[in-house]
JSON list of C-alpha atoms and ligand atoms in Angstrom, two decimals:
[
{"chain": "Q", "resi": 1, "resn": "MET", "atom": "CA", "xyz": [167.09, 54.22, -85.59]},
{"chain": "Q", "resi": 2, "resn": "PHE", "atom": "CA", "xyz": [165.48, 57.55, -86.28]},
{"chain": "Q", "resi": 3, "resn": "ASP", "atom": "CA", "xyz": [167.32, 60.72, -85.24]},
{"chain": "Q", "resi": 4, "resn": "PHE", "atom": "CA", "xyz": [164.71, 63.31, -84.27]},
{"chain": "Q", "resi": 5, "resn": "HIS", "atom": "CA", "xyz": [167.01, 66.34, -84.41]},
{"chain": "Q", "resi": 6, "resn": "THR", "atom": "CA", "xyz": [170.37, 66.79, -86.11]},
{"chain": "Q", "resi": 7, "resn": "HIS", "atom": "CA", "xyz": [172.21, 69.49, -88.01]},
{"chain": "Q", "resi": 8, "resn": "LYS", "atom": "CA", "xyz": [173.90, 66.98, -90.35]},
{"chain": "Q", "resi": 9, "resn": "VAL", "atom": "CA", "xyz": [172.25, 66.12, -93.64]},
{"chain": "Q", "resi": 10, "resn": "LYS", "atom": "CA", "xyz": [171.49, 62.39, -93.41]},
{"chain": "Q", "resi": 11, "resn": "PRO", "atom": "CA", "xyz": [168.64, 59.89, -93.91]},
{"chain": "Q", "resi": 12, "resn": "ASP", "atom": "CA", "xyz": [166.39, 58.57, -91.10]},
{"chain": "Q", "resi": 13, "resn": "ALA", "atom": "CA", "xyz": [166.55, 61.92, -89.35]},
{"chain": "Q", "resi": 14, "resn": "ILE", "atom": "CA", "xyz": [165.01, 65.35, -89.15]},
{"chain": "Q", "resi": 15, "resn": "VAL", "atom": "CA", "xyz": [167.67, 67.75, -90.36]},
{"chain": "Q", "resi": 16, "resn": "ALA", "atom": "CA", "xyz": [167.29, 71.21, -88.78]},
{"chain": "Q", "resi": 17, "resn": "ILE", "atom": "CA", "xyz": [167.94, 74.03, -91.24]},
{"chain": "Q", "resi": 18, "resn": "SER", "atom": "CA", "xyz": [167.37, 77.76, -91.53]},
{"chain": "Q", "resi": 19, "resn": "PRO", "atom": "CA", "xyz": [164.89, 79.16, -94.08]},
{"chain": "Q", "resi": 20, "resn": "CYS", "atom": "CA", "xyz": [167.95, 80.35, -96.06]},
{"chain": "Q", "resi": 21, "resn": "ASP", "atom": "CA", "xyz": [169.16, 76.77, -96.64]},
{"chain": "Q", "resi": 22, "resn": "ASP", "atom": "CA", "xyz": [168.04, 74.60, -99.51]},
{"chain": "Q", "resi": 23, "resn": "VAL", "atom": "CA", "xyz": [165.72, 71.65, -99.06]},
{"chain": "Q", "resi": 24, "resn": "SER", "atom": "CA", "xyz": [166.60, 69.74, -102.19]},
{"chain": "Q", "resi": 25, "resn": "SER", "atom": "CA", "xyz": [168.23, 66.68, -100.62]},
{"chain": "Q", "resi": 26, "resn": "ARG", "atom": "CA", "xyz": [166.00, 63.65, -100.29]},
{"chain": "Q", "resi": 27, "resn": "VAL", "atom": "CA", "xyz": [165.89, 63.82, -96.49]},
{"chain": "Q", "resi": 28, "resn": "LEU", "atom": "CA", "xyz": [163.41, 65.13, -93.94]},
{"chain": "Q", "resi": 29, "resn": "TYR", "atom": "CA", "xyz": [163.85, 68.65, -92.61]},
{"chain": "Q", "resi": 30, "resn": "SER", "atom": "CA", "xyz": [162.67, 70.99, -89.91]},
{"chain": "Q", "resi": 31, "resn": "VAL", "atom": "CA", "xyz": [162.89, 74.67, -90.75]},
{"chain": "Q", "resi": 32, "resn": "GLY", "atom": "CA", "xyz": [163.27, 77.57, -88.37]},
{"chain": "Q", "resi": 33, "resn": "VAL", "atom": "CA", "xyz": [165.33, 80.52, -87.24]},
{"chain": "Q", "resi": 34, "resn": "HIS", "atom": "CA", "xyz": [167.41, 79.43, -84.24]},
{"chain": "Q", "resi": 35, "resn": "PRO", "atom": "CA", "xyz": [166.78, 81.63, -81.16]},
{"chain": "Q", "resi": 36, "resn": "TRP", "atom": "CA", "xyz": [170.43, 82.76, -81.17]},
{"chain": "Q", "resi": 37, "resn": "MET", "atom": "CA", "xyz": [169.98, 84.08, -84.72]},
{"chain": "Q", "resi": 38, "resn": "VAL", "atom": "CA", "xyz": [166.65, 85.88, -84.57]},
{"chain": "Q", "resi": 39, "resn": "ALA", "atom": "CA", "xyz": [168.15, 89.38, -84.55]},
{"chain": "Q", "resi": 40, "resn": "ASP", "atom": "CA", "xyz": [170.08, 88.65, -87.72]},
{"chain": "Q", "resi": 41, "resn": "ALA", "atom": "CA", "xyz": [168.42, 85.76, -89.51]},
{"chain": "Q", "resi": 42, "resn": "GLY", "atom": "CA", "xyz": [169.97, 86.40, -92.93]},
{"chain": "Q", "resi": 43, "resn": "CYS", "atom": "CA", "xyz": [168.47, 86.13, -96.45]},
{"chain": "Q", "resi": 44, "resn": "ASP", "atom": "CA", "xyz": [164.79, 86.98, -96.42]},
{"chain": "Q", "resi": 45, "resn": "ALA", "atom": "CA", "xyz": [164.34, 84.46, -93.63]},
{"chain": "Q", "resi": 46, "resn": "TRP", "atom": "CA", "xyz": [160.96, 85.46, -92.29]},
{"chain": "Q", "resi": 47, "resn": "SER", "atom": "CA", "xyz": [159.12, 85.42, -95.59]},
{"chain": "Q", "resi": 48, "resn": "ARG", "atom": "CA", "xyz": [161.03, 82.34, -96.73]},
{"chain": "Q", "resi": 49, "resn": "LEU", "atom": "CA", "xyz": [160.03, 80.56, -93.51]},
{"chain": "Q", "resi": 50, "resn": "ASP", "atom": "CA", "xyz": [156.38, 80.52, -94.58]},
{"chain": "Q", "resi": 51, "resn": "ALA", "atom": "CA", "xyz": [157.21, 79.13, -98.01]},
{"chain": "Q", "resi": 52, "resn": "VAL", "atom": "CA", "xyz": [159.80, 76.54, -96.95]},
{"chain": "Q", "resi": 53, "resn": "ALA", "atom": "CA", "xyz": [157.52, 75.33, -94.14]},
{"chain": "Q", "resi": 54, "resn": "ARG", "atom": "CA", "xyz": [155.06, 74.13, -96.80]},
{"chain": "Q", "resi": 55, "resn": "GLU", "atom": "CA", "xyz": [157.61, 71.94, -98.62]},
{"chain": "Q", "resi": 56, "resn": "LYS", "atom": "CA", "xyz": [156.66, 68.28, -98.57]},
{"chain": "Q", "resi": 57, "resn": "ASN", "atom": "CA", "xyz": [159.91, 67.02, -97.02]},
{"chain": "Q", "resi": 58, "resn": "VAL", "atom": "CA", "xyz": [159.75, 69.65, -94.27]},
{"chain": "Q", "resi": 59, "resn": "VAL", "atom": "CA", "xyz": [158.05, 67.70, -91.49]},
{"chain": "Q", "resi": 60, "resn": "ALA", "atom": "CA", "xyz": [158.46, 70.05, -88.52]},
{"chain": "Q", "resi": 61, "resn": "ILE", "atom": "CA", "xyz": [159.01, 73.71, -87.62]},
{"chain": "Q", "resi": 62, "resn": "GLY", "atom": "CA", "xyz": [162.13, 74.72, -85.66]},
{"chain": "Q", "resi": 63, "resn": "GLU", "atom": "CA", "xyz": [164.35, 74.77, -84.02]},
{"chain": "Q", "resi": 64, "resn": "THR", "atom": "CA", "xyz": [162.87, 77.78, -82.34]},
{"chain": "Q", "resi": 65, "resn": "GLY", "atom": "CA", "xyz": [162.67, 78.71, -78.70]},
{"chain": "Q", "resi": 66, "resn": "LEU", "atom": "CA", "xyz": [163.90, 80.67, -75.73]},
{"chain": "Q", "resi": 67, "resn": "ASP", "atom": "CA", "xyz": [167.45, 80.83, -74.39]},
{"chain": "Q", "resi": 68, "resn": "LYS", "atom": "CA", "xyz": [168.25, 82.97, -71.37]},
{"chain": "Q", "resi": 69, "resn": "LEU", "atom": "CA", "xyz": [171.98, 82.30, -71.55]},
{"chain": "Q", "resi": 70, "resn": "ARG", "atom": "CA", "xyz": [172.63, 83.12, -75.20]},
{"chain": "Q", "resi": 71, "resn": "GLY", "atom": "CA", "xyz": [171.21, 85.15, -78.04]},
{"chain": "Q", "resi": 72, "resn": "PRO", "atom": "CA", "xyz": [169.37, 88.49, -78.19]},
{"chain": "Q", "resi": 73, "resn": "ALA", "atom": "CA", "xyz": [166.84, 89.87, -75.67]},
{"chain": "Q", "resi": 74, "resn": "ILE", "atom": "CA", "xyz": [164.33, 87.28, -74.54]},
{"chain": "Q", "resi": 75, "resn": "SER", "atom": "CA", "xyz": [161.47, 89.50, -75.72]},
{"chain": "Q", "resi": 76, "resn": "LEU", "atom": "CA", "xyz": [162.85, 89.32, -79.26]},
{"chain": "Q", "resi": 77, "resn": "GLN", "atom": "CA", "xyz": [163.25, 85.53, -78.98]},
{"chain": "Q", "resi": 78, "resn": "ALA", "atom": "CA", "xyz": [159.67, 85.24, -77.69]},
{"chain": "Q", "resi": 79, "resn": "GLU", "atom": "CA", "xyz": [158.36, 87.27, -80.61]},
{"chain": "Q", "resi": 80, "resn": "ALA", "atom": "CA", "xyz": [160.22, 85.03, -83.08]},
{"chain": "Q", "resi": 81, "resn": "PHE", "atom": "CA", "xyz": [158.99, 81.95, -81.22]},
{"chain": "Q", "resi": 82, "resn": "GLU", "atom": "CA", "xyz": [155.37, 83.07, -81.60]},
{"chain": "Q", "resi": 83, "resn": "ARG", "atom": "CA", "xyz": [155.94, 83.51, -85.30]},
{"chain": "Q", "resi": 84, "resn": "HIS", "atom": "CA", "xyz": [157.08, 79.89, -85.53]},
{"chain": "Q", "resi": 85, "resn": "VAL", "atom": "CA", "xyz": [154.05, 78.79, -83.52]},
{"chain": "Q", "resi": 86, "resn": "SER", "atom": "CA", "xyz": [151.71, 80.41, -86.01]},
{"chain": "Q", "resi": 87, "resn": "VAL", "atom": "CA", "xyz": [153.57, 78.83, -88.95]},
{"chain": "Q", "resi": 88, "resn": "SER", "atom": "CA", "xyz": [153.39, 75.43, -87.20]},
{"chain": "Q", "resi": 89, "resn": "GLU", "atom": "CA", "xyz": [149.66, 75.85, -86.69]},
{"chain": "Q", "resi": 90, "resn": "SER", "atom": "CA", "xyz": [148.97, 77.05, -90.22]},
{"chain": "Q", "resi": 91, "resn": "VAL", "atom": "CA", "xyz": [150.93, 74.27, -91.98]},
{"chain": "Q", "resi": 92, "resn": "GLY", "atom": "CA", "xyz": [149.93, 71.61, -89.42]},
{"chain": "Q", "resi": 93, "resn": "LYS", "atom": "CA", "xyz": [153.46, 70.47, -88.49]},
{"chain": "Q", "resi": 94, "resn": "PRO", "atom": "CA", "xyz": [154.93, 69.97, -84.99]},
{"chain": "Q", "resi": 95, "resn": "LEU", "atom": "CA", "xyz": [157.28, 72.42, -83.32]},
{"chain": "Q", "resi": 96, "resn": "ILE", "atom": "CA", "xyz": [160.88, 71.60, -82.27]},
{"chain": "Q", "resi": 97, "resn": "ILE", "atom": "CA", "xyz": [161.90, 73.72, -79.31]},
{"chain": "Q", "resi": 98, "resn": "HIS", "atom": "CA", "xyz": [165.25, 74.85, -77.89]},
{"chain": "Q", "resi": 99, "resn": "CYS", "atom": "CA", "xyz": [164.76, 75.95, -74.27]},
{"chain": "Q", "resi": 100, "resn": "VAL", "atom": "CA", "xyz": [167.41, 77.10, -71.81]},
{"chain": "Q", "resi": 101, "resn": "ARG", "atom": "CA", "xyz": [166.35, 78.38, -68.38]},
{"chain": "Q", "resi": 102, "resn": "ALA", "atom": "CA", "xyz": [163.00, 79.58, -69.70]},
{"chain": "Q", "resi": 103, "resn": "TYR", "atom": "CA", "xyz": [160.64, 76.71, -68.91]},
{"chain": "Q", "resi": 104, "resn": "ASN", "atom": "CA", "xyz": [158.14, 78.81, -66.99]},
{"chain": "Q", "resi": 105, "resn": "GLU", "atom": "CA", "xyz": [157.88, 81.27, -69.87]},
{"chain": "Q", "resi": 106, "resn": "LEU", "atom": "CA", "xyz": [157.53, 78.37, -72.31]},
{"chain": "Q", "resi": 107, "resn": "MET", "atom": "CA", "xyz": [154.76, 76.73, -70.29]},
{"chain": "Q", "resi": 108, "resn": "SER", "atom": "CA", "xyz": [152.86, 79.98, -69.95]},
{"chain": "Q", "resi": 109, "resn": "MET", "atom": "CA", "xyz": [153.15, 80.58, -73.70]},
{"chain": "Q", "resi": 110, "resn": "ARG", "atom": "CA", "xyz": [151.70, 77.14, -74.34]},
{"chain": "Q", "resi": 111, "resn": "ARG", "atom": "CA", "xyz": [148.80, 77.85, -71.98]},
{"chain": "Q", "resi": 112, "resn": "ARG", "atom": "CA", "xyz": [148.16, 81.19, -73.63]},
{"chain": "Q", "resi": 113, "resn": "LEU", "atom": "CA", "xyz": [148.43, 80.02, -77.25]},
{"chain": "Q", "resi": 114, "resn": "SER", "atom": "CA", "xyz": [146.86, 76.54, -76.72]},
{"chain": "Q", "resi": 115, "resn": "PRO", "atom": "CA", "xyz": [148.30, 75.11, -79.96]},
{"chain": "Q", "resi": 116, "resn": "SER", "atom": "CA", "xyz": [146.83, 72.11, -81.73]},
{"chain": "Q", "resi": 117, "resn": "GLN", "atom": "CA", "xyz": [150.27, 70.96, -82.97]},
{"chain": "Q", "resi": 118, "resn": "ALA", "atom": "CA", "xyz": [152.68, 68.97, -80.78]},
{"chain": "Q", "resi": 119, "resn": "TRP", "atom": "CA", "xyz": [155.50, 70.88, -79.08]},
{"chain": "Q", "resi": 120, "resn": "VAL", "atom": "CA", "xyz": [158.71, 68.87, -78.62]},
{"chain": "Q", "resi": 121, "resn": "ILE", "atom": "CA", "xyz": [161.53, 70.14, -76.40]},
{"chain": "Q", "resi": 122, "resn": "HIS", "atom": "CA", "xyz": [164.77, 68.92, -77.91]},
{"chain": "Q", "resi": 123, "resn": "GLY", "atom": "CA", "xyz": [168.02, 68.07, -76.10]},
{"chain": "Q", "resi": 124, "resn": "PHE", "atom": "CA", "xyz": [166.24, 67.88, -72.76]},
{"chain": "Q", "resi": 125, "resn": "ARG", "atom": "CA", "xyz": [168.69, 67.58, -69.84]},
{"chain": "Q", "resi": 126, "resn": "GLY", "atom": "CA", "xyz": [166.41, 68.51, -66.95]},
{"chain": "Q", "resi": 127, "resn": "LYS", "atom": "CA", "xyz": [165.49, 66.57, -63.86]},
{"chain": "Q", "resi": 128, "resn": "PRO", "atom": "CA", "xyz": [162.57, 64.10, -63.63]},
{"chain": "Q", "resi": 129, "resn": "GLU", "atom": "CA", "xyz": [160.37, 66.56, -61.75]},
{"chain": "Q", "resi": 130, "resn": "LEU", "atom": "CA", "xyz": [160.63, 69.14, -64.54]},
{"chain": "Q", "resi": 131, "resn": "ALA", "atom": "CA", "xyz": [160.10, 66.41, -67.16]},
{"chain": "Q", "resi": 132, "resn": "ARG", "atom": "CA", "xyz": [156.88, 65.34, -65.45]},
{"chain": "Q", "resi": 133, "resn": "GLN", "atom": "CA", "xyz": [155.69, 68.93, -65.20]},
{"chain": "Q", "resi": 134, "resn": "LEU", "atom": "CA", "xyz": [156.33, 69.46, -68.93]},
{"chain": "Q", "resi": 135, "resn": "VAL", "atom": "CA", "xyz": [154.66, 66.19, -69.94]},
{"chain": "Q", "resi": 136, "resn": "ASP", "atom": "CA", "xyz": [151.63, 67.12, -67.83]},
{"chain": "Q", "resi": 137, "resn": "ALA", "atom": "CA", "xyz": [151.56, 70.48, -69.62]},
{"chain": "Q", "resi": 138, "resn": "GLY", "atom": "CA", "xyz": [151.39, 68.63, -72.96]},
{"chain": "Q", "resi": 139, "resn": "PHE", "atom": "CA", "xyz": [155.02, 68.71, -74.14]},
{"chain": "Q", "resi": 140, "resn": "LEU", "atom": "CA", "xyz": [157.02, 65.86, -75.66]},
{"chain": "Q", "resi": 141, "resn": "LEU", "atom": "CA", "xyz": [160.72, 65.50, -74.80]},
{"chain": "Q", "resi": 142, "resn": "SER", "atom": "CA", "xyz": [163.66, 64.50, -76.98]},
{"chain": "Q", "resi": 143, "resn": "LEU", "atom": "CA", "xyz": [166.82, 63.17, -75.33]},
{"chain": "Q", "resi": 144, "resn": "GLY", "atom": "CA", "xyz": [170.31, 63.50, -76.78]},
{"chain": "Q", "resi": 145, "resn": "ALA", "atom": "CA", "xyz": [173.85, 62.42, -75.90]},
{"chain": "Q", "resi": 146, "resn": "LYS", "atom": "CA", "xyz": [173.67, 64.10, -72.47]},
{"chain": "Q", "resi": 147, "resn": "PHE", "atom": "CA", "xyz": [170.58, 63.40, -70.39]},
{"chain": "Q", "resi": 148, "resn": "ASN", "atom": "CA", "xyz": [169.56, 62.75, -66.81]},
{"chain": "Q", "resi": 149, "resn": "ALA", "atom": "CA", "xyz": [169.15, 58.97, -66.36]},
{"chain": "Q", "resi": 150, "resn": "ALA", "atom": "CA", "xyz": [166.26, 59.28, -63.88]},
{"chain": "Q", "resi": 151, "resn": "THR", "atom": "CA", "xyz": [164.53, 61.59, -66.36]},
{"chain": "Q", "resi": 152, "resn": "ALA", "atom": "CA", "xyz": [164.83, 58.96, -69.11]},
{"chain": "Q", "resi": 153, "resn": "MET", "atom": "CA", "xyz": [162.87, 56.64, -66.83]},
{"chain": "Q", "resi": 154, "resn": "ALA", "atom": "CA", "xyz": [160.26, 59.29, -66.00]},
{"chain": "Q", "resi": 155, "resn": "ILE", "atom": "CA", "xyz": [159.19, 60.15, -69.57]},
{"chain": "Q", "resi": 156, "resn": "PRO", "atom": "CA", "xyz": [156.18, 58.13, -70.81]},
{"chain": "Q", "resi": 157, "resn": "SER", "atom": "CA", "xyz": [157.12, 56.11, -73.91]},
{"chain": "Q", "resi": 158, "resn": "ASP", "atom": "CA", "xyz": [154.62, 57.94, -76.13]},
{"chain": "Q", "resi": 159, "resn": "LYS", "atom": "CA", "xyz": [156.21, 61.31, -75.24]},
{"chain": "Q", "resi": 160, "resn": "LEU", "atom": "CA", "xyz": [159.84, 60.35, -75.84]},
{"chain": "Q", "resi": 161, "resn": "LEU", "atom": "CA", "xyz": [162.11, 60.98, -78.83]},
{"chain": "Q", "resi": 162, "resn": "ILE", "atom": "CA", "xyz": [165.86, 60.48, -79.40]},
{"chain": "Q", "resi": 163, "resn": "GLU", "atom": "CA", "xyz": [168.32, 62.76, -81.18]},
{"chain": "Q", "resi": 164, "resn": "SER", "atom": "CA", "xyz": [172.01, 63.38, -81.78]},
{"chain": "Q", "resi": 165, "resn": "ASP", "atom": "CA", "xyz": [171.74, 67.18, -82.32]},
{"chain": "Q", "resi": 166, "resn": "ASP", "atom": "CA", "xyz": [175.22, 68.56, -83.05]},
{"chain": "Q", "resi": 167, "resn": "SER", "atom": "CA", "xyz": [177.13, 65.92, -81.08]},
{"chain": "Q", "resi": 168, "resn": "ASP", "atom": "CA", "xyz": [179.47, 63.46, -82.74]},
{"chain": "Q", "resi": 169, "resn": "VAL", "atom": "CA", "xyz": [177.94, 60.60, -80.76]},
{"chain": "Q", "resi": 170, "resn": "ASP", "atom": "CA", "xyz": [176.23, 58.11, -83.04]},
{"chain": "Q", "resi": 171, "resn": "VAL", "atom": "CA", "xyz": [172.45, 58.05, -82.59]},
{"chain": "Q", "resi": 172, "resn": "ALA", "atom": "CA", "xyz": [172.55, 54.25, -82.13]},
{"chain": "Q", "resi": 173, "resn": "SER", "atom": "CA", "xyz": [174.68, 54.64, -79.02]},
{"chain": "Q", "resi": 174, "resn": "ILE", "atom": "CA", "xyz": [172.23, 57.25, -77.68]},
{"chain": "Q", "resi": 175, "resn": "TYR", "atom": "CA", "xyz": [169.41, 54.72, -78.17]},
{"chain": "Q", "resi": 176, "resn": "ARG", "atom": "CA", "xyz": [171.51, 52.17, -76.26]},
{"chain": "Q", "resi": 177, "resn": "SER", "atom": "CA", "xyz": [172.14, 54.47, -73.30]},
{"chain": "Q", "resi": 178, "resn": "VAL", "atom": "CA", "xyz": [168.53, 55.71, -73.09]},
{"chain": "Q", "resi": 179, "resn": "ALA", "atom": "CA", "xyz": [167.23, 52.12, -73.34]},
{"chain": "Q", "resi": 180, "resn": "ALA", "atom": "CA", "xyz": [169.61, 51.06, -70.55]},
{"chain": "Q", "resi": 181, "resn": "ALA", "atom": "CA", "xyz": [168.47, 53.97, -68.36]},
{"chain": "Q", "resi": 182, "resn": "ARG", "atom": "CA", "xyz": [164.84, 52.93, -68.96]},
{"chain": "Q", "resi": 183, "resn": "ASN", "atom": "CA", "xyz": [165.49, 49.23, -68.34]},
{"chain": "Q", "resi": 184, "resn": "GLN", "atom": "CA", "xyz": [164.23, 48.26, -71.75]},
{"chain": "Q", "resi": 185, "resn": "SER", "atom": "CA", "xyz": [165.66, 46.76, -74.91]},
{"chain": "Q", "resi": 186, "resn": "VAL", "atom": "CA", "xyz": [166.85, 48.96, -77.77]},
{"chain": "Q", "resi": 187, "resn": "SER", "atom": "CA", "xyz": [164.22, 47.43, -80.07]},
{"chain": "Q", "resi": 188, "resn": "GLU", "atom": "CA", "xyz": [161.44, 48.25, -77.59]},
{"chain": "Q", "resi": 189, "resn": "LEU", "atom": "CA", "xyz": [162.67, 51.83, -77.43]},
{"chain": "Q", "resi": 190, "resn": "GLU", "atom": "CA", "xyz": [162.91, 51.98, -81.21]},
{"chain": "Q", "resi": 191, "resn": "ARG", "atom": "CA", "xyz": [159.32, 50.78, -81.55]},
{"chain": "Q", "resi": 192, "resn": "SER", "atom": "CA", "xyz": [158.01, 53.32, -79.07]},
{"chain": "Q", "resi": 193, "resn": "VAL", "atom": "CA", "xyz": [159.91, 56.17, -80.76]},
{"chain": "Q", "resi": 194, "resn": "ASP", "atom": "CA", "xyz": [158.49, 55.09, -84.14]},
{"chain": "Q", "resi": 195, "resn": "GLY", "atom": "CA", "xyz": [155.01, 55.20, -82.60]},
{"chain": "Q", "resi": 196, "resn": "THR", "atom": "CA", "xyz": [155.63, 58.67, -81.21]},
{"chain": "Q", "resi": 197, "resn": "LEU", "atom": "CA", "xyz": [156.86, 59.85, -84.63]},
{"chain": "Q", "resi": 198, "resn": "GLN", "atom": "CA", "xyz": [153.71, 58.46, -86.23]},
{"chain": "Q", "resi": 199, "resn": "SER", "atom": "CA", "xyz": [151.61, 60.38, -83.70]},
{"chain": "Q", "resi": 200, "resn": "LEU", "atom": "CA", "xyz": [153.39, 63.52, -84.97]},
{"chain": "Q", "resi": 201, "resn": "GLY", "atom": "CA", "xyz": [152.48, 62.65, -88.56]},
{"chain": "Q", "resi": 202, "resn": "ILE", "atom": "CA", "xyz": [156.06, 61.69, -89.41]},
{"chain": "Q", "resi": 203, "resn": "SER", "atom": "CA", "xyz": [156.25, 58.41, -91.28]},
{"chain": "Q", "resi": 204, "resn": "VAL", "atom": "CA", "xyz": [159.39, 56.30, -91.00]},
{"chain": "Q", "resi": 205, "resn": "ASP", "atom": "CA", "xyz": [159.89, 53.28, -93.19]},
{"chain": "D", "resi": 1, "resn": "ZN", "atom": "ZN1", "xyz": [170.01, 71.71, -82.53]}
]
């Protein structure tokens, strides 16, 4: 069962790291400067981001995003976010997004930038109405240990991913609870997530 977003180094997952971290383990990574860290990214993060993004086992860009409750000024976060968008577009890898109370800004950025790469909002906890709005606007949604059950039902199967993020909950149990909320079997959910991953150019074997 593939874990779309985690901060622990492990197989069958996308491990989110900063451009300062090393990518030598035989796992899949996403690379980005977390929105909380953009004012003080460390190392030579911004130039390293371009280089690390091209590594073969880096399959996505992020996490990046907008957080109105934490981190530096939202204008600074937005500037950093746009930088990640242009990296994602130039290397042809999807974007993994952290978004807290900034969905309108995020949707208007997507309209303005009209990216060709997929944008996936990770750890989505919003209500079904917001989920539908985001899916209509072209986003994919990844659910973690805490999610709204009605929302799990509302997300089309080809727009849905599953993750453990930084929780200690095993990803298998997240698959079980999302499958239960969607009235489907775990293996059906697993198949649809694998299909969604393939549509993002991420091959799972
Ligand atoms: Zn995370």
